[in-house]
JSON list of C-alpha atoms in Angstrom, two decimals:
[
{"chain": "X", "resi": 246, "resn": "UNK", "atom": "CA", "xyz": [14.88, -3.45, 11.88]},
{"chain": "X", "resi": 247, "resn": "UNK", "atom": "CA", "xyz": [11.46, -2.14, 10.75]},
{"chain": "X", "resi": 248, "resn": "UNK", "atom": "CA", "xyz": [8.55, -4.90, 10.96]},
{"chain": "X", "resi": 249, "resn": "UNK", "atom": "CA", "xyz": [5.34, -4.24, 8.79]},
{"chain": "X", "resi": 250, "resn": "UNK", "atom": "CA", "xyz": [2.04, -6.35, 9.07]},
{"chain": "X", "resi": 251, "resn": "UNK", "atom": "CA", "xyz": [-0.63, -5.63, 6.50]},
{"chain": "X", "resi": 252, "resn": "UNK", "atom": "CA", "xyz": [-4.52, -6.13, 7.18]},
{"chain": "X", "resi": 253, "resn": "UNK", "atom": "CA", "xyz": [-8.26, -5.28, 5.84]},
{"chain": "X", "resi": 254, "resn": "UNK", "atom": "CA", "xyz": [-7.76, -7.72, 2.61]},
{"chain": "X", "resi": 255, "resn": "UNK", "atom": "CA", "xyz": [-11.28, -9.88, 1.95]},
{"chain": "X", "resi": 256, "resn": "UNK", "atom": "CA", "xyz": [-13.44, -10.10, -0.89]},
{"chain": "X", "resi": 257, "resn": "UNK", "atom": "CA", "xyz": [-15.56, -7.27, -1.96]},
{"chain": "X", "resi": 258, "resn": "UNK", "atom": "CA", "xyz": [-17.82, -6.86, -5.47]},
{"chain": "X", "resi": 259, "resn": "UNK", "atom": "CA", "xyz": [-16.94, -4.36, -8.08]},
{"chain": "X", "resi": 260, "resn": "UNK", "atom": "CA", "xyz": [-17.89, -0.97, -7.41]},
{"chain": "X", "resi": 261, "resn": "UNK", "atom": "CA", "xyz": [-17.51, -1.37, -3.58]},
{"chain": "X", "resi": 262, "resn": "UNK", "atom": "CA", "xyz": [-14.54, -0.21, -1.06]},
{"chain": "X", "resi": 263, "resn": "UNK", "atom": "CA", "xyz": [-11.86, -1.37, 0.84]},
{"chain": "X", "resi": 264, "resn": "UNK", "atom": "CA", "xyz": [-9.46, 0.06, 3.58]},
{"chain": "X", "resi": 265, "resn": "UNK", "atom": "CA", "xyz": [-5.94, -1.47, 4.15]},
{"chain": "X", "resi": 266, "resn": "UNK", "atom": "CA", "xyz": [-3.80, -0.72, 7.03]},
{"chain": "X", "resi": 267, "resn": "UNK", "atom": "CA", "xyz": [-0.09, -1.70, 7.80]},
{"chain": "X", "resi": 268, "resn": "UNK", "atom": "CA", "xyz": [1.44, -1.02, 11.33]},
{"chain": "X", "resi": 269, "resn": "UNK", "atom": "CA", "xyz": [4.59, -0.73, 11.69]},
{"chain": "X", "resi": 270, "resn": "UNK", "atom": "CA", "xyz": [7.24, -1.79, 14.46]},
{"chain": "X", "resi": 271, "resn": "UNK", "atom": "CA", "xyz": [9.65, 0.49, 16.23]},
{"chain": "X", "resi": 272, "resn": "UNK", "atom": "CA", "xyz": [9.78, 4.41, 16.75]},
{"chain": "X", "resi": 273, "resn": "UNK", "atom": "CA", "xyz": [11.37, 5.49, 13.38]},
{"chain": "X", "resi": 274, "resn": "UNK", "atom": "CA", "xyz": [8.20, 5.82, 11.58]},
{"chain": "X", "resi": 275, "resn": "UNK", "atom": "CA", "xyz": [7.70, 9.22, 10.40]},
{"chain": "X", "resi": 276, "resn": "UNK", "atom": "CA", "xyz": [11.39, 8.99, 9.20]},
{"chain": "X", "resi": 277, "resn": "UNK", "atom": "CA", "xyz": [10.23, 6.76, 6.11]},
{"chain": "X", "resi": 278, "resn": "UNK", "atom": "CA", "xyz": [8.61, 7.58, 3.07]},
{"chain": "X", "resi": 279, "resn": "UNK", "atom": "CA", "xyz": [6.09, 4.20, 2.56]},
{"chain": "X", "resi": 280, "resn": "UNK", "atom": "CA", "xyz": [4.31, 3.00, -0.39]},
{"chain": "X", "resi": 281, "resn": "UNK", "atom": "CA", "xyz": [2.11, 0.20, -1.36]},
{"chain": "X", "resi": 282, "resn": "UNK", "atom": "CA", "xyz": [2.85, -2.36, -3.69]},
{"chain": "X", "resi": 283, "resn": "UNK", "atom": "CA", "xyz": [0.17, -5.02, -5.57]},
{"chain": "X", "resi": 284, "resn": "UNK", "atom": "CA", "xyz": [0.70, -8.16, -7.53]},
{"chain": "X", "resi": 285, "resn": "UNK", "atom": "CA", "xyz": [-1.35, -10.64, -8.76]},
{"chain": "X", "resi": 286, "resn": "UNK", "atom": "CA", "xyz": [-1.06, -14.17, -10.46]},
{"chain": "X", "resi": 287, "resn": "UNK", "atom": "CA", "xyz": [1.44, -14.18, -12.96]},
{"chain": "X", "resi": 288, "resn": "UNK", "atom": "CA", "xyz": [1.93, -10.63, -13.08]},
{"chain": "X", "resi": 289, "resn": "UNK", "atom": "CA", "xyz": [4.93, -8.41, -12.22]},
{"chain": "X", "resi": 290, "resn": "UNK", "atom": "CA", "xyz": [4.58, -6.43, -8.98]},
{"chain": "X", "resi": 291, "resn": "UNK", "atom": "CA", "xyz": [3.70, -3.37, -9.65]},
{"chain": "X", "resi": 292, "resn": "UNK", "atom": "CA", "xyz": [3.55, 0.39, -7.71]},
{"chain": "X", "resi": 293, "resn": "UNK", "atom": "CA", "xyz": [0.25, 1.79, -6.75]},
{"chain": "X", "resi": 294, "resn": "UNK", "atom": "CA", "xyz": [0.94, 4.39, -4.12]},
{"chain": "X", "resi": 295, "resn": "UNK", "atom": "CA", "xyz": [3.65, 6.69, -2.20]},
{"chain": "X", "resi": 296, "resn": "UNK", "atom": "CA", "xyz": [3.36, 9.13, 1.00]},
{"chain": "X", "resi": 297, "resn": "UNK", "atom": "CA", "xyz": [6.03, 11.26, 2.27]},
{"chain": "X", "resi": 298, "resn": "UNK", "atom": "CA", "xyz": [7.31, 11.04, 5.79]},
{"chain": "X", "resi": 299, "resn": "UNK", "atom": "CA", "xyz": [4.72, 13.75, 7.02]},
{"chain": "X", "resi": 300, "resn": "UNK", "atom": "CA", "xyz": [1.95, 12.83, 4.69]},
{"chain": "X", "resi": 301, "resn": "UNK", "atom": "CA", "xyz": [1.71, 16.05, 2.70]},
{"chain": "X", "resi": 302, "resn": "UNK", "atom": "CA", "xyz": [3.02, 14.64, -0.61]},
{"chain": "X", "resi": 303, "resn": "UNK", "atom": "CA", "xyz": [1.13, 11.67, -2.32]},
{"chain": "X", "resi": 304, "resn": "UNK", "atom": "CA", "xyz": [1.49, 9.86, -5.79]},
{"chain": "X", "resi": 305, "resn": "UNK", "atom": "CA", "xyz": [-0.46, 7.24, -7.77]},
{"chain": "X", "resi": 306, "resn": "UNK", "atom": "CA", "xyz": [0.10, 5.20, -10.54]},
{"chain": "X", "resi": 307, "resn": "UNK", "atom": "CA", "xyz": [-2.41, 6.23, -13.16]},
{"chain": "X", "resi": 308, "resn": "UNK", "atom": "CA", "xyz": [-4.35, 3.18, -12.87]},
{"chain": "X", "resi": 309, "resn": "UNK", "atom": "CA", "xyz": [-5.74, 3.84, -9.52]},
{"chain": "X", "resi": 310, "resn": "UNK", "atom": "CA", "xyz": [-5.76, 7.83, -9.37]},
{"chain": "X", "resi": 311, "resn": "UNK", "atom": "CA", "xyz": [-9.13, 9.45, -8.27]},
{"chain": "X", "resi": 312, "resn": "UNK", "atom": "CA", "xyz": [-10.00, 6.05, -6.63]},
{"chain": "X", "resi": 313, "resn": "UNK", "atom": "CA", "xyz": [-7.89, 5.21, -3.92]},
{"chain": "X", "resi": 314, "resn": "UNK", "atom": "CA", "xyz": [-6.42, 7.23, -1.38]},
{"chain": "X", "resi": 315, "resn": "UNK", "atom": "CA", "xyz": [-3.17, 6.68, 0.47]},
{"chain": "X", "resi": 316, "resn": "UNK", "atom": "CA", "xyz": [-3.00, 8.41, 3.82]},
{"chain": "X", "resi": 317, "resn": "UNK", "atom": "CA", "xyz": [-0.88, 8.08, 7.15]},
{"chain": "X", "resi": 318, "resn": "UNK", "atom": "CA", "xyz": [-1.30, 8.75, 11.03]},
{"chain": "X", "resi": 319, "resn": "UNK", "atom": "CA", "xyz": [2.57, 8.79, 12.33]},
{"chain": "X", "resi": 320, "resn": "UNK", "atom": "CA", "xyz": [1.36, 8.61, 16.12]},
{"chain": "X", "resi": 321, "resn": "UNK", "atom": "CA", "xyz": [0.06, 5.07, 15.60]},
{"chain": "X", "resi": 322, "resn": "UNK", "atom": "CA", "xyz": [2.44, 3.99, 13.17]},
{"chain": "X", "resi": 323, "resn": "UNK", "atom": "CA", "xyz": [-0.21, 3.44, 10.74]},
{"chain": "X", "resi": 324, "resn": "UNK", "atom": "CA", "xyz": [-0.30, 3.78, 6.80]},
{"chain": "X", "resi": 325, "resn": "UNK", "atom": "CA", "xyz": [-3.52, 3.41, 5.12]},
{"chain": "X", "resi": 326, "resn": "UNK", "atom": "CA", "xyz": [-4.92, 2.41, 1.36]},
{"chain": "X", "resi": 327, "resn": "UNK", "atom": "CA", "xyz": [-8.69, 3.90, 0.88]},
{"chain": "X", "resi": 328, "resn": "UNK", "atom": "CA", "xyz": [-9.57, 1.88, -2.09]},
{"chain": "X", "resi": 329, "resn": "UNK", "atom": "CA", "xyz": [-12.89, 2.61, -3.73]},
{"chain": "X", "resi": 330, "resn": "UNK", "atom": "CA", "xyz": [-14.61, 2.10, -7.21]},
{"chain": "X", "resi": 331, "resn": "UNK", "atom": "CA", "xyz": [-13.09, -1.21, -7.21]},
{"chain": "X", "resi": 332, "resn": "UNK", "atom": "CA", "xyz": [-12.36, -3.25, -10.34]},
{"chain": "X", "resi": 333, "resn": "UNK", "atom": "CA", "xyz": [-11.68, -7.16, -11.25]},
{"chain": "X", "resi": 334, "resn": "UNK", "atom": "CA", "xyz": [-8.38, -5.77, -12.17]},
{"chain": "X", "resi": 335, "resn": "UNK", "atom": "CA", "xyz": [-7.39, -4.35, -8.95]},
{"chain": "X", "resi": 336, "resn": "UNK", "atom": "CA", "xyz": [-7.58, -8.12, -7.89]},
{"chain": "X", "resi": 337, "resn": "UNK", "atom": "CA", "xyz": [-4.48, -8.92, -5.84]},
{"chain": "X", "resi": 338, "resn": "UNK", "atom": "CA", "xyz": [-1.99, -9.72, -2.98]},
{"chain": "X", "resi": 339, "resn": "UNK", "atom": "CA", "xyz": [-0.97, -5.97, -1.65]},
{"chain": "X", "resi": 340, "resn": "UNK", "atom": "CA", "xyz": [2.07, -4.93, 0.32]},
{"chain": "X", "resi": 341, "resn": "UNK", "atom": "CA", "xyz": [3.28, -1.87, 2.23]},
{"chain": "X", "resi": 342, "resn": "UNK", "atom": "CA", "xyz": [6.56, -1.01, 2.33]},
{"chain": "X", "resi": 343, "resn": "UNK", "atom": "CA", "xyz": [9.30, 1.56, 3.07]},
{"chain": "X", "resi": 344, "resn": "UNK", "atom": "CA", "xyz": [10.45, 3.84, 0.42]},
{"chain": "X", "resi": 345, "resn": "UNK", "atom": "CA", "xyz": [8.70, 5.13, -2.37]},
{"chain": "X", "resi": 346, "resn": "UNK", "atom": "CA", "xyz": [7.97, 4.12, -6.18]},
{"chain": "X", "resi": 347, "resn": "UNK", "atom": "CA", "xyz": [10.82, 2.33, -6.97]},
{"chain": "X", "resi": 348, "resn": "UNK", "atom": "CA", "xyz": [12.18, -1.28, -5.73]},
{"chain": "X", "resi": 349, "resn": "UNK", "atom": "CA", "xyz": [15.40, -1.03, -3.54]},
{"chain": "X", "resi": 350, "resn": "UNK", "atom": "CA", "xyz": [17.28, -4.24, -2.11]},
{"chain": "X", "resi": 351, "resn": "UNK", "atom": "CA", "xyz": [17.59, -2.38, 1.57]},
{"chain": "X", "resi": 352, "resn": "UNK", "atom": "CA", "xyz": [13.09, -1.48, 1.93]},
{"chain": "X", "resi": 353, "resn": "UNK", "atom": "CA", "xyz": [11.19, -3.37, 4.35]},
{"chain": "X", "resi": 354, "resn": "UNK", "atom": "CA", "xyz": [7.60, -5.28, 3.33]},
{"chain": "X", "resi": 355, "resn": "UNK", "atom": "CA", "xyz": [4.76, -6.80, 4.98]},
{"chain": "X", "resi": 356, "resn": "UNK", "atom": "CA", "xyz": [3.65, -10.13, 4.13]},
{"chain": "X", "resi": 357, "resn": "UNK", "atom": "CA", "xyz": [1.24, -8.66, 2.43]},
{"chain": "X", "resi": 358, "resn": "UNK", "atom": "CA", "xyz": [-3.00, -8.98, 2.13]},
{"chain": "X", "resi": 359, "resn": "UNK", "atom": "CA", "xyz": [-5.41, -10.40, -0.43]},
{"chain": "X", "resi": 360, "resn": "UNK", "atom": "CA", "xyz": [-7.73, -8.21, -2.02]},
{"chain": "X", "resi": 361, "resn": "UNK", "atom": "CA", "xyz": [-10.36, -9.98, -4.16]},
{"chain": "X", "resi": 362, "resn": "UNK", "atom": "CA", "xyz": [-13.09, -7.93, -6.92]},
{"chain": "X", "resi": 363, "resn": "UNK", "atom": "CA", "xyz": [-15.98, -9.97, -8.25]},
{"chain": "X", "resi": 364, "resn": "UNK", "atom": "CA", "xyz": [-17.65, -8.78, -11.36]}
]
């Protein structure tokens, strides 16, 4: 069993930056490929990010390339979001999980973290 907990969420205005973290239970880290997820009100959730298990193979939905960076630190069980350039759109609750772009009954997710952009 693989227990994630999301933080770093708040309000910020557009333009600004934001860094999400999600630490994960247990000693099988590195062993997972994670991602994060977003979804706001009314909308679908939809894929923003993916990291391989040793953090030398990233991928971005085209939305959010050249402005936010996912990144990972397998000694503290740690995967990161490095959101900057931020937009109204980008508005929403976002979760980490395990596995990468696509949706699969068996992943794991955190309970996930607001993420608010004023204009």
């Amino acid at each position: 069993q693989v227990q994630l907990v999301e933080s770093g969420g708040g309000l910020v205005q557009a333009g600004g930056s934001l860094r999400l973290s999600c630490v994960a239970s247990g000693r099988t880290f590195s062993t997972y490929t994670m991602g994060w997820f977003r979804q706001a009100p009314g909308k679908e959730r939809e894929f923003v990010a993916t990291i391989s298990r040793s953090g030398g193979s990233t991928y971005y939905t085209d939305s959010v390339k050249g402005r936010f960076t996912i990144s990972r630190d397998n000694a503290k069980n740690t995967v990161y979001l490095q959101m900057n350039s931020l937009k109204p759109e980008d508005t929403a609750v976002y979760y980490c999980k395990t596995g990468g772009s696509s949706s699969r009954d068996y992943d794991y997710w955190g309970q996930g973290t607001q993420v608010t952009v004023s204009s």
